[in-house]
Amino acid sequence: ILIHLFNSDITLGKNGVPVAENFRLEQSTIADTLQAGQVRVKTLYLSVDPYMRCRMNEDTGSDYLRPWQLSEVADGGGIGVVEESKHHNLAKGDFVTSFTWPWQTAAILDGDLLQKLVPQLVNGRLSYFLGAAGITGLTALLGIREKGHVAAGANQTMVVSGAAGACGSLAGQIGRLEGCSRVVGIAGTDEKCSILVQEMGFDAAINYKKGDVAKQLRELCPGGVDVYFDNVGGDISDAVISQMNQNSHIILCGQISQYNKDVPYPPPLPPDIEKIQKERNITRERFLVLNYMEKQEASVLQLCQWIQEGKLKVR
């Protein structure tokens, strides 16, 4: 017996906030015997990510994202342990991961679609392979390297929105490791802001729910903003872009504030902000980490090295 997490037949639509009633739990059974190449796994970790909101629409807005189907098991990044194997390269006790892991407690999966994990690379913290040493960490590292134009010694200031999130908290630290001289985060509570500064090495953090964000940015980034790691979009991003320097760079990672709205991706900027972007020659190009998978192995090893050395703090 196992538990499935299914989409319900309640239609959410492109405009709307997901609620518990959009899903349902079900119990089912899985086959007793494996076919050649299959493995039986026990689920250990599932990653719940902002992009999944787009998968609740019939049209995800992306050619690389498949919509979840009504009354089928939801899926996403996951990690499990092999309990039985008929795959030549996987044995009982191996830890494995996939981007399309079903949301169920146990499953029979095609072994060819699984990647074997080495727990020692993350000091035994398996869940890191869904975060700091997984697609989240890759997004932060490759986003900065491919779109940030960070150069050691260039006295650059980086601002990160959604800075206490899985990706943002890494991006700020990686920005520092790659050479930024000043890193400022934007988050939603005083506790998050405190963690960013005291634990993760940010120079300062702004609680966007308190006070004037633009005013605080002027005070904390007196030399303007050279690199903006954008996770949220909307009003916060407009405030940051207004203070960006000539020939600066936006790393367009996500637009979380817009995911419950029927708008294209990336959402268009307001006319006055778009004017600033063009006049100051600010780059704002769509960034998709899946386009850089040839750099995955080396980048994961770099992330794991920083974790082992204590240079990359993970929550």
mmCIF file of C-alpha atoms in Angstrom:
data_model
loop_
_atom_site.group_PDB
_atom_site.id
_atom_site.type_symbol
_atom_site.label_atom_id
_atom_site.label_comp_id
_atom_site.label_asym_id
_atom_site.label_seq_id
_atom_site.Cartn_x
_atom_site.Cartn_y
_atom_site.Cartn_z
ATOM 1 C CA ILE A 1 0.000 0.000 0.000
ATOM 2 C CA LEU A 2 1.289 3.461 -0.814
ATOM 3 C CA ILE A 3 0.056 7.016 -0.931
ATOM 4 C CA HIS A 4 -0.281 8.983 -4.151
ATOM 5 C CA LEU A 5 -0.671 12.760 -4.317
ATOM 6 C CA PHE A 6 -3.062 13.497 -7.166
ATOM 7 C CA ASN A 7 -4.369 16.642 -8.778
ATOM 8 C CA SER A 8 -8.065 17.004 -8.083
ATOM 9 C CA ASP A 9 -10.701 17.787 -10.656
ATOM 10 C CA ILE A 10 -11.029 21.343 -9.358
ATOM 11 C CA THR A 11 -9.873 23.668 -12.126
ATOM 12 C CA LEU A 12 -7.446 26.320 -10.907
ATOM 13 C CA GLY A 13 -6.981 28.312 -14.087
ATOM 14 C CA LYS A 14 -4.103 30.646 -14.871
ATOM 15 C CA ASN A 15 -5.232 33.277 -12.381
ATOM 16 C CA GLY A 16 -5.501 31.913 -8.870
ATOM 17 C CA VAL A 17 -3.690 30.738 -5.767
ATOM 18 C CA PRO A 18 -3.282 26.956 -5.315
ATOM 19 C CA VAL A 19 -5.198 25.492 -2.379
ATOM 20 C CA ALA A 20 -5.277 22.076 -0.708
ATOM 21 C CA GLU A 21 -8.505 21.221 -2.518
ATOM 22 C CA ASN A 22 -6.608 21.188 -5.833
ATOM 23 C CA PHE A 23 -4.998 17.920 -4.701
ATOM 24 C CA ARG A 24 -6.048 14.638 -3.177
ATOM 25 C CA LEU A 25 -4.345 11.739 -1.445
ATOM 26 C CA GLU A 26 -5.066 8.207 -2.595
ATOM 27 C CA GLN A 27 -3.920 4.740 -1.604
ATOM 28 C CA SER A 28 -2.994 2.190 -4.222
ATOM 29 C CA THR A 29 -0.852 -0.907 -4.724
ATOM 30 C CA ILE A 30 2.161 -1.427 -6.948
ATOM 31 C CA ALA A 31 3.216 -4.553 -8.839
ATOM 32 C CA ASP A 32 4.819 -7.437 -6.955
ATOM 33 C CA THR A 33 7.381 -8.230 -9.645
ATOM 34 C CA LEU A 34 9.863 -6.090 -11.560
ATOM 35 C CA GLN A 35 10.499 -6.113 -15.282
ATOM 36 C CA ALA A 36 14.051 -6.098 -16.666
ATOM 37 C CA GLY A 37 15.659 -2.668 -16.147
ATOM 38 C CA GLN A 38 13.256 -1.618 -13.398
ATOM 39 C CA VAL A 39 13.888 -0.823 -9.723
ATOM 40 C CA ARG A 40 11.605 -0.595 -6.716
ATOM 41 C CA VAL A 41 12.349 2.515 -4.658
ATOM 42 C CA LYS A 42 11.322 4.019 -1.353
ATOM 43 C CA THR A 43 10.881 7.793 -1.522
ATOM 44 C CA LEU A 44 13.042 9.809 0.876
ATOM 45 C CA TYR A 45 12.777 13.430 -0.319
ATOM 46 C CA LEU A 46 10.585 15.436 -2.698
ATOM 47 C CA SER A 47 11.316 18.972 -3.878
ATOM 48 C CA VAL A 48 8.397 21.421 -3.999
ATOM 49 C CA ASP A 49 9.356 24.322 -6.255
ATOM 50 C CA PRO A 50 7.785 27.548 -7.569
ATOM 51 C CA TYR A 51 7.820 26.370 -11.210
ATOM 52 C CA MET A 52 5.254 23.707 -10.255
ATOM 53 C CA ARG A 53 2.553 26.387 -10.234
ATOM 54 C CA CYS A 54 3.002 26.616 -14.018
ATOM 55 C CA ARG A 55 2.422 22.861 -14.281
ATOM 56 C CA MET A 56 -1.087 23.380 -12.863
ATOM 57 C CA ASN A 57 -2.051 25.141 -16.107
ATOM 58 C CA GLU A 58 -3.000 23.324 -19.314
ATOM 59 C CA ASP A 59 -0.411 25.528 -21.042
ATOM 60 C CA THR A 60 2.690 25.773 -18.838
ATOM 61 C CA GLY A 61 4.084 28.619 -20.932
ATOM 62 C CA SER A 62 7.292 26.612 -21.477
ATOM 63 C CA ASP A 63 8.143 23.994 -24.055
ATOM 64 C CA TYR A 64 10.322 22.145 -21.510
ATOM 65 C CA LEU A 65 7.606 21.847 -18.822
ATOM 66 C CA ARG A 66 4.862 19.238 -19.137
ATOM 67 C CA PRO A 67 1.568 20.097 -17.408
ATOM 68 C CA TRP A 68 0.383 17.847 -14.610
ATOM 69 C CA GLN A 69 -2.643 15.855 -15.762
ATOM 70 C CA LEU A 70 -5.858 15.667 -13.761
ATOM 71 C CA SER A 71 -6.080 12.478 -11.696
ATOM 72 C CA GLU A 72 -2.506 11.459 -12.463
ATOM 73 C CA VAL A 73 0.285 11.372 -9.897
ATOM 74 C CA ALA A 74 2.150 14.658 -9.548
ATOM 75 C CA ASP A 75 5.921 14.539 -10.043
ATOM 76 C CA GLY A 76 9.074 16.589 -9.670
ATOM 77 C CA GLY A 77 12.578 16.374 -8.276
ATOM 78 C CA GLY A 78 12.952 13.479 -5.850
ATOM 79 C CA ILE A 79 15.404 11.191 -4.081
ATOM 80 C CA GLY A 80 14.931 7.617 -2.935
ATOM 81 C CA VAL A 81 16.699 4.415 -1.999
ATOM 82 C CA VAL A 82 16.629 1.259 -4.123
ATOM 83 C CA GLU A 83 14.892 -1.626 -2.316
ATOM 84 C CA GLU A 84 14.944 -4.127 -5.201
ATOM 85 C CA SER A 85 16.654 -3.979 -8.586
ATOM 86 C CA LYS A 86 16.585 -5.610 -11.988
ATOM 87 C CA HIS A 87 18.842 -2.915 -13.468
ATOM 88 C CA HIS A 88 22.469 -3.743 -14.310
ATOM 89 C CA ASN A 89 23.900 -0.572 -12.771
ATOM 90 C CA LEU A 90 21.729 -0.202 -9.655
ATOM 91 C CA ALA A 91 21.741 -2.343 -6.508
ATOM 92 C CA LYS A 92 19.728 -2.539 -3.320
ATOM 93 C CA GLY A 93 20.776 0.293 -1.018
ATOM 94 C CA ASP A 94 21.810 2.709 -3.781
ATOM 95 C CA PHE A 95 20.541 6.269 -3.487
ATOM 96 C CA VAL A 96 19.042 7.641 -6.707
ATOM 97 C CA THR A 97 17.400 10.804 -8.003
ATOM 98 C CA SER A 98 15.234 11.992 -10.902
ATOM 99 C CA PHE A 99 13.596 15.224 -12.140
ATOM 100 C CA THR A 100 10.348 13.279 -12.677
ATOM 101 C CA TRP A 101 10.018 11.466 -9.361
ATOM 102 C CA PRO A 102 6.378 10.584 -8.630
ATOM 103 C CA TRP A 103 4.817 11.970 -5.447
ATOM 104 C CA GLN A 104 4.266 8.610 -3.808
ATOM 105 C CA THR A 105 5.871 6.774 -0.911
ATOM 106 C CA ALA A 106 7.073 3.834 -3.029
ATOM 107 C CA ALA A 107 7.356 3.292 -6.781
ATOM 108 C CA ILE A 108 8.649 1.088 -9.579
ATOM 109 C CA LEU A 109 10.821 3.173 -11.901
ATOM 110 C CA ASP A 110 12.877 2.733 -15.068
ATOM 111 C CA GLY A 111 16.476 2.506 -13.854
ATOM 112 C CA ASP A 112 17.796 4.177 -17.010
ATOM 113 C CA LEU A 113 16.017 7.393 -15.978
ATOM 114 C CA LEU A 114 17.668 7.525 -12.546
ATOM 115 C CA GLN A 115 20.967 9.062 -11.502
ATOM 116 C CA LYS A 116 23.013 7.366 -8.783
ATOM 117 C CA LEU A 117 24.087 9.654 -5.934
ATOM 118 C CA VAL A 118 27.299 9.727 -3.885
ATOM 119 C CA PRO A 119 26.314 10.816 -0.334
ATOM 120 C CA GLN A 120 29.926 11.568 0.637
ATOM 121 C CA LEU A 121 29.972 14.525 -1.770
ATOM 122 C CA VAL A 122 27.502 16.362 0.489
ATOM 123 C CA ASN A 123 28.706 15.047 3.844
ATOM 124 C CA GLY A 124 25.803 12.588 3.890
ATOM 125 C CA ARG A 125 23.115 15.296 3.545
ATOM 126 C CA LEU A 126 21.187 13.600 0.731
ATOM 127 C CA SER A 127 18.543 16.322 0.461
ATOM 128 C CA TYR A 128 21.283 18.724 -0.716
ATOM 129 C CA PHE A 129 21.139 16.938 -4.078
ATOM 130 C CA LEU A 130 17.704 18.565 -4.555
ATOM 131 C CA GLY A 131 19.038 21.935 -3.398
ATOM 132 C CA ALA A 132 22.539 23.290 -3.017
ATOM 133 C CA ALA A 133 24.159 20.431 -4.964
ATOM 134 C CA GLY A 134 21.236 19.941 -7.324
ATOM 135 C CA ILE A 135 19.268 21.938 -9.860
ATOM 136 C CA THR A 136 18.833 24.819 -7.385
ATOM 137 C CA GLY A 137 22.546 25.243 -6.800
ATOM 138 C CA LEU A 138 23.249 24.800 -10.508
ATOM 139 C CA THR A 139 20.752 27.546 -11.295
ATOM 140 C CA ALA A 140 22.469 29.935 -8.890
ATOM 141 C CA LEU A 141 26.017 29.117 -9.987
ATOM 142 C CA LEU A 142 25.445 28.934 -13.737
ATOM 143 C CA GLY A 143 23.106 31.924 -13.676
ATOM 144 C CA ILE A 144 25.849 34.047 -12.142
ATOM 145 C CA ARG A 145 28.584 32.664 -14.395
ATOM 146 C CA GLU A 146 26.609 32.770 -17.646
ATOM 147 C CA LYS A 147 24.528 35.931 -17.206
ATOM 148 C CA GLY A 148 25.998 37.899 -14.293
ATOM 149 C CA HIS A 149 29.357 38.941 -15.790
ATOM 150 C CA VAL A 150 30.886 38.950 -12.308
ATOM 151 C CA ALA A 151 34.611 39.724 -12.262
ATOM 152 C CA ALA A 152 36.842 39.527 -9.185
ATOM 153 C CA GLY A 153 38.272 42.924 -8.275
ATOM 154 C CA ALA A 154 35.664 44.865 -10.261
ATOM 155 C CA ASN A 155 34.020 46.242 -7.083
ATOM 156 C CA GLN A 156 30.566 45.031 -8.140
ATOM 157 C CA THR A 157 27.408 45.197 -6.041
ATOM 158 C CA MET A 158 24.894 42.338 -6.355
ATOM 159 C CA VAL A 159 21.268 42.454 -5.212
ATOM 160 C CA VAL A 160 19.271 39.250 -4.780
ATOM 161 C CA SER A 161 15.467 39.184 -4.497
ATOM 162 C CA GLY A 162 13.807 36.191 -2.876
ATOM 163 C CA ALA A 163 17.158 36.088 -1.108
ATOM 164 C CA ALA A 164 16.171 33.711 1.700
ATOM 165 C CA GLY A 165 14.782 31.128 -0.701
ATOM 166 C CA ALA A 166 16.489 27.938 -1.820
ATOM 167 C CA CYS A 167 18.073 29.576 -4.863
ATOM 168 C CA GLY A 168 18.469 33.146 -3.636
ATOM 169 C CA SER A 169 20.308 32.206 -0.444
ATOM 170 C CA LEU A 170 22.859 30.325 -2.552
ATOM 171 C CA ALA A 171 23.079 33.007 -5.234
ATOM 172 C CA GLY A 172 24.165 35.679 -2.779
ATOM 173 C CA GLN A 173 26.886 33.477 -1.333
ATOM 174 C CA ILE A 174 28.073 32.378 -4.785
ATOM 175 C CA GLY A 175 28.107 36.000 -5.943
ATOM 176 C CA ARG A 176 30.548 36.720 -3.135
ATOM 177 C CA LEU A 177 32.650 33.630 -3.914
ATOM 178 C CA GLU A 178 32.799 34.626 -7.584
ATOM 179 C CA GLY A 179 34.060 38.120 -6.768
ATOM 180 C CA CYS A 180 31.270 40.570 -5.874
ATOM 181 C CA SER A 181 32.443 43.068 -3.254
ATOM 182 C CA ARG A 182 28.979 43.791 -1.860
ATOM 183 C CA VAL A 183 25.870 41.569 -1.678
ATOM 184 C CA VAL A 184 22.446 42.806 -0.561
ATOM 185 C CA GLY A 185 19.417 40.546 -0.163
ATOM 186 C CA ILE A 186 15.683 41.267 -0.201
ATOM 187 C CA ALA A 187 13.412 38.976 1.844
ATOM 188 C CA GLY A 188 10.054 38.998 3.614
ATOM 189 C CA THR A 189 10.728 38.780 7.376
ATOM 190 C CA ASP A 190 13.203 40.185 9.882
ATOM 191 C CA GLU A 191 14.246 36.631 10.777
ATOM 192 C CA LYS A 192 15.131 35.831 7.169
ATOM 193 C CA CYS A 193 17.070 39.076 6.837
ATOM 194 C CA SER A 194 18.981 38.283 10.045
ATOM 195 C CA ILE A 195 19.907 34.798 8.776
ATOM 196 C CA LEU A 196 21.153 36.225 5.468
ATOM 197 C CA VAL A 197 23.511 38.637 7.211
ATOM 198 C CA GLN A 198 24.593 36.620 10.242
ATOM 199 C CA GLU A 199 24.813 33.121 8.729
ATOM 200 C CA MET A 200 25.164 33.512 4.974
ATOM 201 C CA GLY A 201 27.537 36.453 4.705
ATOM 202 C CA PHE A 202 25.298 39.004 2.995
ATOM 203 C CA ASP A 203 26.411 42.581 3.729
ATOM 204 C CA ALA A 204 22.845 43.712 4.315
ATOM 205 C CA ALA A 205 19.246 42.608 3.836
ATOM 206 C CA ILE A 206 15.984 44.465 3.286
ATOM 207 C CA ASN A 207 12.599 43.358 4.624
ATOM 208 C CA TYR A 208 10.401 44.416 1.701
ATOM 209 C CA LYS A 209 7.321 44.349 3.933
ATOM 210 C CA LYS A 210 8.778 47.148 6.057
ATOM 211 C CA GLY A 211 9.613 50.614 4.817
ATOM 212 C CA ASP A 212 10.485 51.949 1.383
ATOM 213 C CA VAL A 213 12.478 49.360 -0.611
ATOM 214 C CA ALA A 214 13.811 51.908 -3.105
ATOM 215 C CA LYS A 215 14.987 54.228 -0.311
ATOM 216 C CA GLN A 216 16.718 51.378 1.520
ATOM 217 C CA LEU A 217 18.390 50.246 -1.703
ATOM 218 C CA ARG A 218 19.791 53.743 -2.263
ATOM 219 C CA GLU A 219 21.245 53.706 1.248
ATOM 220 C CA LEU A 220 22.658 50.157 1.058
ATOM 221 C CA CYS A 221 23.929 50.343 -2.543
ATOM 222 C CA PRO A 222 25.439 53.846 -2.749
ATOM 223 C CA GLY A 223 27.393 52.922 -5.870
ATOM 224 C CA GLY A 224 24.316 51.559 -7.611
ATOM 225 C CA VAL A 225 23.613 47.923 -8.584
ATOM 226 C CA ASP A 226 25.794 46.026 -11.049
ATOM 227 C CA VAL A 227 24.244 42.542 -10.902
ATOM 228 C CA TYR A 228 20.639 41.701 -10.002
ATOM 229 C CA PHE A 229 19.699 38.077 -9.356
ATOM 230 C CA ASP A 230 15.947 38.315 -9.942
ATOM 231 C CA ASN A 231 13.720 35.629 -8.426
ATOM 232 C CA VAL A 232 10.497 37.583 -7.955
ATOM 233 C CA GLY A 233 9.738 40.226 -10.598
ATOM 234 C CA GLY A 234 6.989 42.797 -10.019
ATOM 235 C CA ASP A 235 7.342 45.937 -7.906
ATOM 236 C CA ILE A 236 10.503 44.798 -6.111
ATOM 237 C CA SER A 237 12.325 44.223 -9.374
ATOM 238 C CA ASP A 238 11.149 47.590 -10.688
ATOM 239 C CA ALA A 239 12.720 49.244 -7.616
ATOM 240 C CA VAL A 240 16.027 47.411 -8.143
ATOM 241 C CA ILE A 241 16.214 48.053 -11.896
ATOM 242 C CA SER A 242 15.679 51.778 -11.247
ATOM 243 C CA GLN A 243 18.986 51.809 -9.370
ATOM 244 C CA MET A 244 21.055 49.670 -11.717
ATOM 245 C CA ASN A 245 24.177 51.075 -13.329
ATOM 246 C CA GLN A 246 25.079 51.533 -16.984
ATOM 247 C CA ASN A 247 25.910 48.202 -18.692
ATOM 248 C CA SER A 248 24.733 46.182 -15.678
ATOM 249 C CA HIS A 249 23.147 42.728 -15.765
ATOM 250 C CA ILE A 250 19.906 41.078 -14.620
ATOM 251 C CA ILE A 251 20.022 37.318 -14.068
ATOM 252 C CA LEU A 252 16.425 36.424 -14.876
ATOM 253 C CA CYS A 253 15.999 33.333 -12.710
ATOM 254 C CA GLY A 254 12.319 33.505 -11.719
ATOM 255 C CA GLN A 255 9.289 35.764 -11.396
ATOM 256 C CA ILE A 256 7.512 34.243 -8.407
ATOM 257 C CA SER A 257 5.250 37.259 -7.836
ATOM 258 C CA GLN A 258 3.717 36.687 -11.281
ATOM 259 C CA TYR A 259 3.125 32.911 -11.292
ATOM 260 C CA ASN A 260 -0.512 33.111 -10.196
ATOM 261 C CA LYS A 261 -1.294 35.592 -13.004
ATOM 262 C CA ASP A 262 -2.010 35.101 -16.690
ATOM 263 C CA VAL A 263 1.046 36.867 -18.099
ATOM 264 C CA PRO A 264 3.780 35.751 -20.532
ATOM 265 C CA TYR A 265 7.225 34.722 -19.284
ATOM 266 C CA PRO A 266 9.271 36.722 -18.803
ATOM 267 C CA PRO A 267 6.611 39.317 -17.938
ATOM 268 C CA PRO A 268 7.025 42.646 -19.725
ATOM 269 C CA LEU A 269 8.424 45.540 -17.693
ATOM 270 C CA PRO A 270 6.347 48.698 -17.085
ATOM 271 C CA PRO A 271 7.113 51.334 -19.764
ATOM 272 C CA ASP A 272 9.134 53.603 -17.451
ATOM 273 C CA ILE A 273 11.264 50.680 -16.200
ATOM 274 C CA GLU A 274 11.727 49.337 -19.723
ATOM 275 C CA LYS A 275 12.958 52.806 -20.731
ATOM 276 C CA ILE A 276 15.573 52.713 -17.948
ATOM 277 C CA GLN A 277 16.656 49.227 -19.002
ATOM 278 C CA LYS A 278 17.213 50.296 -22.612
ATOM 279 C CA GLU A 279 18.848 53.649 -21.833
ATOM 280 C CA ARG A 280 21.335 52.058 -19.422
ATOM 281 C CA ASN A 281 21.942 49.023 -21.647
ATOM 282 C CA ILE A 282 20.931 46.610 -18.872
ATOM 283 C CA THR A 283 20.873 42.996 -20.069
ATOM 284 C CA ARG A 284 17.727 41.033 -19.149
ATOM 285 C CA GLU A 285 17.828 37.707 -20.957
ATOM 286 C CA ARG A 286 15.832 34.620 -20.129
ATOM 287 C CA PHE A 287 18.027 32.136 -18.273
ATOM 288 C CA LEU A 288 17.311 28.401 -18.395
ATOM 289 C CA VAL A 289 19.751 26.165 -16.530
ATOM 290 C CA LEU A 290 18.793 23.171 -18.689
ATOM 291 C CA ASN A 291 20.591 24.863 -21.594
ATOM 292 C CA TYR A 292 23.916 24.424 -19.802
ATOM 293 C CA MET A 293 23.797 20.751 -18.834
ATOM 294 C CA GLU A 294 27.193 20.110 -20.451
ATOM 295 C CA LYS A 295 28.591 22.066 -17.476
ATOM 296 C CA GLN A 296 26.524 20.154 -14.897
ATOM 297 C CA GLU A 297 29.128 17.675 -13.667
ATOM 298 C CA ALA A 298 31.924 20.193 -13.104
ATOM 299 C CA SER A 299 29.508 22.682 -11.540
ATOM 300 C CA VAL A 300 28.056 20.125 -9.102
ATOM 301 C CA LEU A 301 31.580 19.188 -8.028
ATOM 302 C CA GLN A 302 32.344 22.879 -7.421
ATOM 303 C CA LEU A 303 29.191 23.255 -5.312
ATOM 304 C CA CYS A 304 30.031 20.116 -3.312
ATOM 305 C CA GLN A 305 33.570 21.376 -2.697
ATOM 306 C CA TRP A 306 32.242 24.685 -1.330
ATOM 307 C CA ILE A 307 29.802 22.775 0.906
ATOM 308 C CA GLN A 308 32.547 20.526 2.246
ATOM 309 C CA GLU A 309 34.799 23.537 2.898
ATOM 310 C CA GLY A 310 32.020 25.386 4.725
ATOM 311 C CA LYS A 311 32.051 28.208 2.166
ATOM 312 C CA LEU A 312 28.438 27.546 1.121
ATOM 313 C CA LYS A 313 25.966 27.572 3.993
ATOM 314 C CA VAL A 314 22.773 25.585 3.451
ATOM 315 C CA ARG A 315 19.475 25.704 5.330
#
